Coordinates of C-alpha atoms in Angstrom, one line a residue:
Chain A
G1 CA -5.9 -7.4 -19.3
A2 CA -7.5 -6.1 -16.2
G3 CA -5.5 -5.5 -13.1
V4 CA -2.3 -6.7 -11.5
S5 CA -2.3 -10.5 -11.0
Q6 CA -0.3 -12.5 -8.5
S7 CA 0.3 -16.2 -8.0
P8 CA 0.0 -18.3 -6.0
S9 CA -2.8 -16.8 -4.0
N10 CA -1.8 -18.9 -1.0
K11 CA 1.5 -20.6 -0.2
V12 CA 2.3 -22.8 2.8
T13 CA 5.9 -23.8 3.3
E14 CA 8.1 -25.3 5.9
K15 CA 10.8 -23.2 7.6
G16 CA 14.0 -23.3 5.7
K17 CA 12.5 -23.8 2.3
D18 CA 12.8 -21.3 -0.6
V19 CA 9.7 -19.8 -2.1
E20 CA 9.0 -17.8 -5.3
L21 CA 6.1 -15.4 -5.7
R22 CA 5.0 -14.1 -9.0
C23 CA 3.6 -10.7 -10.1
D24 CA 2.2 -9.8 -13.5
P25 CA 1.7 -6.0 -13.7
I26 CA -0.9 -4.0 -15.6
S27 CA 0.0 -3.9 -19.3
G28 CA 1.9 -0.7 -20.1
H29 CA 2.9 0.0 -16.5
T30 CA 6.7 0.3 -16.3
A31 CA 7.0 0.7 -12.6
L32 CA 6.5 -2.4 -10.3
Y33 CA 6.6 -2.5 -6.5
W34 CA 6.6 -5.3 -3.9
Y35 CA 5.2 -4.7 -0.4
R36 CA 4.4 -7.0 2.5
Q37 CA 1.7 -6.8 5.1
S38 CA 2.1 -8.7 8.3
L39 CA -0.9 -9.3 10.6
G40 CA -2.0 -6.1 12.2
Q41 CA 0.8 -4.1 10.5
G42 CA 0.8 -1.6 7.8
L43 CA 2.2 -2.2 4.3
E44 CA 6.0 -2.4 4.3
F45 CA 7.8 -1.4 1.1
L46 CA 10.3 -4.0 -0.1
I47 CA 11.6 -3.2 -3.7
Y48 CA 10.8 -1.1 -6.7
F49 CA 11.5 -1.6 -10.4
Q50 CA 11.4 1.1 -13.0
G51 CA 11.9 0.1 -16.6
N52 CA 15.4 -1.2 -17.2
S53 CA 17.0 0.7 -14.4
A54 CA 18.6 -1.0 -11.4
P55 CA 15.9 -1.8 -8.8
D56 CA 15.7 0.1 -5.5
K57 CA 16.2 -2.7 -3.0
S58 CA 16.2 -0.4 0.1
G59 CA 13.2 -2.0 1.7
L60 CA 14.4 -5.6 1.6
P61 CA 14.6 -6.9 5.2
S62 CA 17.5 -9.3 4.7
D63 CA 19.7 -10.9 2.0
R64 CA 17.4 -13.9 2.0
F65 CA 15.0 -11.7 -0.1
S66 CA 15.6 -11.0 -3.8
A67 CA 13.5 -10.0 -6.8
E68 CA 13.8 -10.0 -10.5
R69 CA 11.9 -8.5 -13.3
T70 CA 12.2 -10.1 -16.7
G71 CA 11.6 -8.2 -19.9
G72 CA 10.3 -5.2 -18.0
S73 CA 7.1 -7.1 -17.2
V74 CA 6.7 -10.1 -14.9
S75 CA 8.5 -10.0 -11.6
T76 CA 9.4 -12.8 -9.2
L77 CA 10.1 -12.3 -5.5
T78 CA 12.2 -15.0 -4.0
I79 CA 12.6 -15.7 -0.3
Q80 CA 15.4 -18.2 0.6
R81 CA 15.5 -20.2 3.8
T82 CA 12.1 -19.0 4.9
Q83 CA 11.6 -18.1 8.5
Q84 CA 8.3 -18.0 10.5
E85 CA 8.6 -14.2 10.7
D86 CA 8.3 -14.1 6.9
S87 CA 4.7 -15.1 7.1
A88 CA 2.7 -12.3 5.7
V89 CA 0.7 -11.2 2.7
Y90 CA 3.0 -10.1 -0.2
L91 CA 1.5 -7.5 -2.4
C92 CA 2.6 -6.4 -5.8
A93 CA 1.6 -3.0 -7.3
S94 CA 2.3 -1.3 -10.6
S95 CA 2.1 2.2 -11.9
T96 CA 2.8 4.4 -14.9
S97 CA 6.0 6.4 -14.9
G98 CA 4.9 9.8 -16.2
T99 CA 4.7 13.0 -14.3
G100 CA 2.1 13.3 -11.6
P101 CA 1.4 11.2 -8.6
R102 CA 2.0 7.8 -10.2
T103 CA -0.9 6.0 -8.6
Q104 CA -0.1 2.4 -7.6
Y105 CA -2.6 -0.3 -8.3
F106 CA -2.4 -3.4 -6.2
G107 CA -2.7 -7.1 -7.0
P108 CA -4.7 -9.5 -4.8
G109 CA -1.6 -10.6 -2.9
T110 CA 0.0 -13.9 -2.0
R111 CA -0.6 -15.1 1.5
L112 CA 2.6 -16.8 2.7
T113 CA 2.5 -19.1 5.8
V114 CA 5.8 -20.5 7.0
L115 CA 5.3 -23.4 9.4
Chain B
Q1 CA 12.7 7.6 9.8
K2 CA 9.8 8.7 7.6
E3 CA 6.6 7.9 9.4
V4 CA 2.9 8.1 8.7
E5 CA 0.6 8.0 11.7
Q6 CA -3.1 7.1 11.8
N7 CA -5.4 6.4 14.7
S8 CA -6.1 2.6 14.5
G9 CA -9.6 2.9 15.7
P10 CA -12.1 1.4 15.4
L11 CA -13.9 4.5 14.5
S12 CA -17.7 4.0 14.7
V13 CA -20.0 6.3 12.7
P14 CA -23.7 6.1 12.3
E15 CA -25.1 5.5 8.8
G16 CA -25.6 8.7 6.9
A17 CA -23.2 10.7 9.0
I18 CA -19.8 12.1 8.0
A19 CA -16.8 10.0 8.7
S20 CA -13.5 11.8 9.3
L21 CA -10.2 10.0 9.0
N22 CA -6.9 11.7 9.8
C23 CA -3.3 11.1 9.0
T24 CA -0.1 12.9 9.9
Y25 CA 3.3 12.5 8.3
S26 CA 6.9 13.3 9.5
D27 CA 8.7 14.1 6.2
R28 CA 8.1 17.7 5.3
G29 CA 9.4 17.0 1.8
S30 CA 6.6 14.6 1.0
Q31 CA 5.0 15.2 -2.3
S32 CA 1.9 13.1 -2.9
F33 CA -0.7 11.6 -0.6
F34 CA -3.0 8.7 -1.2
W35 CA -6.0 7.2 0.5
Y36 CA -6.6 3.5 0.0
R37 CA -9.5 1.4 1.3
Q38 CA -8.9 -2.2 2.3
Y39 CA -11.6 -4.7 3.1
S40 CA -10.7 -7.6 5.3
G41 CA -8.7 -10.2 3.4
K42 CA -8.5 -8.1 0.2
S43 CA -5.8 -5.9 -1.3
P44 CA -5.9 -2.1 -1.0
E45 CA -7.8 -0.1 -3.6
L46 CA -7.2 3.5 -4.4
I47 CA -9.9 6.0 -3.3
M48 CA -8.1 9.3 -3.9
F49 CA -4.8 11.1 -4.2
I50 CA -4.0 14.7 -3.5
Y51 CA -0.8 16.7 -3.9
S52 CA -1.9 20.3 -3.5
N53 CA -2.9 22.1 -0.4
G54 CA -6.6 22.4 0.1
D55 CA -9.6 20.1 -0.7
K56 CA -10.2 17.7 -3.4
E57 CA -13.7 16.2 -3.9
D58 CA -14.7 13.0 -5.6
G59 CA -18.3 12.0 -5.1
R60 CA -18.9 11.3 -1.4
F61 CA -15.2 11.6 -0.7
T62 CA -13.1 14.7 0.1
A63 CA -9.4 14.7 0.7
Q64 CA -7.9 17.6 2.6
L65 CA -4.2 18.4 2.7
N66 CA -2.3 20.9 4.9
K67 CA 1.4 20.7 4.2
A68 CA 2.3 23.3 6.8
S69 CA 0.7 21.1 9.5
Q70 CA 1.8 17.9 7.8
Y71 CA -1.7 16.6 7.9
V72 CA -4.0 14.9 5.4
S73 CA -7.6 13.8 6.0
L74 CA -10.4 12.0 4.3
L75 CA -14.0 12.8 4.7
I76 CA -16.8 10.4 3.7
R77 CA -20.2 12.0 3.5
D78 CA -23.5 10.1 3.8
S79 CA -21.6 7.1 5.2
Q80 CA -22.9 3.7 4.1
P81 CA -22.4 0.2 5.7
S82 CA -20.4 -0.7 2.6
D83 CA -17.8 2.0 3.6
S84 CA -16.9 -0.2 6.6
A85 CA -13.2 -1.1 6.0
T86 CA -9.7 -0.1 7.0
Y87 CA -8.5 3.1 5.4
L88 CA -4.8 3.4 4.7
C89 CA -3.0 6.7 4.3
A90 CA 0.1 6.6 2.1
V91 CA 2.8 9.1 1.4
K92 CA 5.2 9.5 -1.5
H93 CA 8.4 11.2 -0.3
R94 CA 10.4 13.6 -2.4
G95 CA 13.3 11.9 -4.1
G96 CA 14.5 8.4 -3.5
A97 CA 12.4 5.4 -4.3
D98 CA 8.8 5.7 -5.5
G99 CA 7.7 3.2 -2.8
L100 CA 5.0 4.6 -0.6
T101 CA 5.1 4.8 3.1
F102 CA 1.9 3.6 4.6
G103 CA 0.2 4.2 7.9
K104 CA -1.2 1.2 9.7
G105 CA -4.7 2.2 8.8
T106 CA -7.9 3.3 10.6
H107 CA -10.6 0.7 11.0
L108 CA -13.9 2.3 10.2
I109 CA -17.3 0.9 11.2
I110 CA -20.5 2.3 9.8
Q111 CA -23.4 1.4 12.0
P112 CA -26.7 0.8 10.3

């Protein structure tokens, strides 16, 4: 039960197809985050889950992006009708929810390539 | 628009010297500040966090925070070739989501 795990590590898809990316957070971490990192760009916040509360979706770039978190643990990020500009590394992070800085620990990422 | 700015580099430092990495942020209400290291093709890994003005030391690393100037820095003493990486500054803003705002990173090269 080490760190955050993500699957697949790489995904190549054709433009217009839907993709699902999975994240399994660190055991006991109630907060889960999705980011994406495009080539030469910084990390861009997408969505945040905290326990059973409604997720903060303020970073999602379009309505083609959605995410779920089942049972307060595993999360799935879904991108519908993928576009070439969706090509990026999608990173998941998790943290505890107590007081203090709530350090986020990142998974290895999923590299998405849309042809 | 809450922004975090870093010099993209590359910053080249000789082995054994002190590497100084800087970051400024636009939101005066920012609460917590993080430095992550990212090797090429890898995910970010946490080096340090700081949320009080002043210095915080951890081994060869020192984080410095000046909220009045909206400035945070990372010093790496006795730089090693293995420190060569991209260093990301991240800021947690007061209120709102817990998502971090990241700078684009500074590419650090330690020359043997």
